[in-house]
Amino acid sequence: MGVSQRQAQDQRVSEKPGQKSTIYSSSFLLYAGIAAVLAGYAAWPSKSNPLYSAIFLSYPLPPKFDSGPTQYGKGPKDLIFVAFYTLVLFAARDFVREYLARAIANSWGVTDKAKQTKFIQQLWQAIYFGFIAVFGLCVMKRTPVWFFHMPGLFDGFPHETHDAPFKVFYLVHSANWVQQALVTFLVLEKARKDNVVMSTHHVIALSAIPLIYKAHMTHFALALIIPHDISDSLLAFGKCISYADPSSTIAVPYFALFVCSWIYFRHFIGSITFWTLLTKYKPAITHAYHWENEQWKAATLHGVVVALFGALQLLNIYWLYLILRIAAKAVSGEKPKDERESDEEEEDEKED
């Protein structure tokens, strides 16, 4: 089937009766839900309004120092904040994909429906992870962990309070992982070949992030999250380049840059962080784990976090194996391709 024929067929498929109206209805409900929360707070702009905790940070505390920033504690209301910003991220994802990424795809000549869909998905990932990585580095610069200074992981431990930028970064990113998990588990996007692996990754993230937060080990989270954000942003943008023009002169050097960044951030920095967690973190004298008594150094907690972090590193090794296979094929002259994409997507590319 020729490209023009397949595009015409894709167009007919995309225009199934009621499909567009369903998409528009979902978007309307999404934006309407956010507007309702904002309007509900605007009608009663008070900290006593239950919607306050959805929009603003809860648990403000006096600064640690006279001239220092306001600190924020932790509590159940943080879940309300995460829930609302999960909705906000869904709305941002919808807006970027439908009104920004699609226009960019057309301007870059990505008109094939299958490739355009993938381009739009990846451009949203590139924009979000690029933004949150820069934000995370700004937050990290205000801490003793700046640029992965591992001894700083223990400064001020346990980290029971944070300034506003730190807490916003952590909770918004938590909302992103909830959103990512919902996209995967509800199959809101075409499932990839490694869907089981990706689902496992989401389960690990959704387990580790609240546990580390509750256990006041959030400096470790910076050293864990930011390297993933940087490599995820580079990966997504590289795939956009591939979908737009695989033969582009910048495709190969960009892919080489991506591979080096992946190895540095996910494996070099990741291994140092894991080794520091494994060997330098000192469990409390007691081996009992009591949430109520704030005994965060208990051996049980240490073992659980090490196990989750170790599982994440194993997934990164698996993905590195796939990346190196792609690199080997590129060196041998074959067309590099993400092996995680579905069989249906492979058939689309063969028909090109």
PDB file of N, CA and C in Angstrom, residues 160 214 216 288-296:
ATOM      1  N   GLU A 160      12.366  16.402  57.173  1.00  0.00           N
ATOM      2  CA  GLU A 160      10.949  16.427  57.549  1.00  0.00           C
ATOM      3  C   GLU A 160      10.204  17.618  56.962  1.00  0.00           C
ATOM      4  N   LYS A 214       7.356   9.928  52.729  1.00  0.00           N
ATOM      5  CA  LYS A 214       6.871   9.692  54.088  1.00  0.00           C
ATOM      6  C   LYS A 214       8.026   9.427  55.043  1.00  0.00           C
ATOM      7  N   HIS A 216      10.982  10.738  54.875  1.00  0.00           N
ATOM      8  CA  HIS A 216      11.874  11.898  54.958  1.00  0.00           C
ATOM      9  C   HIS A 216      13.245  11.645  54.336  1.00  0.00           C
ATOM     10  N   ALA A 288      12.833  -2.185  64.895  1.00  0.00           N
ATOM     11  CA  ALA A 288      11.379  -2.074  64.743  1.00  0.00           C
ATOM     12  C   ALA A 288      11.072  -0.826  63.929  1.00  0.00           C
ATOM     13  N   TYR A 289      10.026  -0.888  63.149  1.00  0.00           N
ATOM     14  CA  TYR A 289       9.652   0.251  62.308  1.00  0.00           C
ATOM     15  C   TYR A 289       8.324   0.804  62.780  1.00  0.00           C
ATOM     16  N   HIS A 290       8.368   1.983  63.389  1.00  0.00           N
ATOM     17  CA  HIS A 290       7.158   2.586  63.938  1.00  0.00           C
ATOM     18  C   HIS A 290       6.897   3.911  63.242  1.00  0.00           C
ATOM     19  N   TRP A 291       5.838   3.946  62.428  1.00  0.00           N
ATOM     20  CA  TRP A 291       5.492   5.192  61.750  1.00  0.00           C
ATOM     21  C   TRP A 291       5.208   6.295  62.775  1.00  0.00           C
ATOM     22  N   GLU A 292       4.499   5.949  63.851  1.00  0.00           N
ATOM     23  CA  GLU A 292       4.057   6.961  64.789  1.00  0.00           C
ATOM     24  C   GLU A 292       5.229   7.625  65.507  1.00  0.00           C
ATOM     25  N   ASN A 293       6.280   6.893  65.774  1.00  0.00           N
ATOM     26  CA  ASN A 293       7.412   7.429  66.534  1.00  0.00           C
ATOM     27  C   ASN A 293       8.481   8.057  65.654  1.00  0.00           C
ATOM     28  N   GLU A 294       8.192   8.154  64.342  1.00  0.00           N
ATOM     29  CA  GLU A 294       9.114   8.804  63.421  1.00  0.00           C
ATOM     30  C   GLU A 294      10.499   8.144  63.414  1.00  0.00           C
ATOM     31  N   GLN A 295      10.562   6.830  63.566  1.00  0.00           N
ATOM     32  CA  GLN A 295      11.839   6.121  63.548  1.00  0.00           C
ATOM     33  C   GLN A 295      12.153   5.712  62.112  1.00  0.00           C
ATOM     34  N   TRP A 296      12.604   6.701  61.323  1.00  0.00           N
ATOM     35  CA  TRP A 296      12.730   6.498  59.883  1.00  0.00           C
ATOM     36  C   TRP A 296      13.969   5.705  59.489  1.00  0.00           C
TER      37      TRP A 296
END
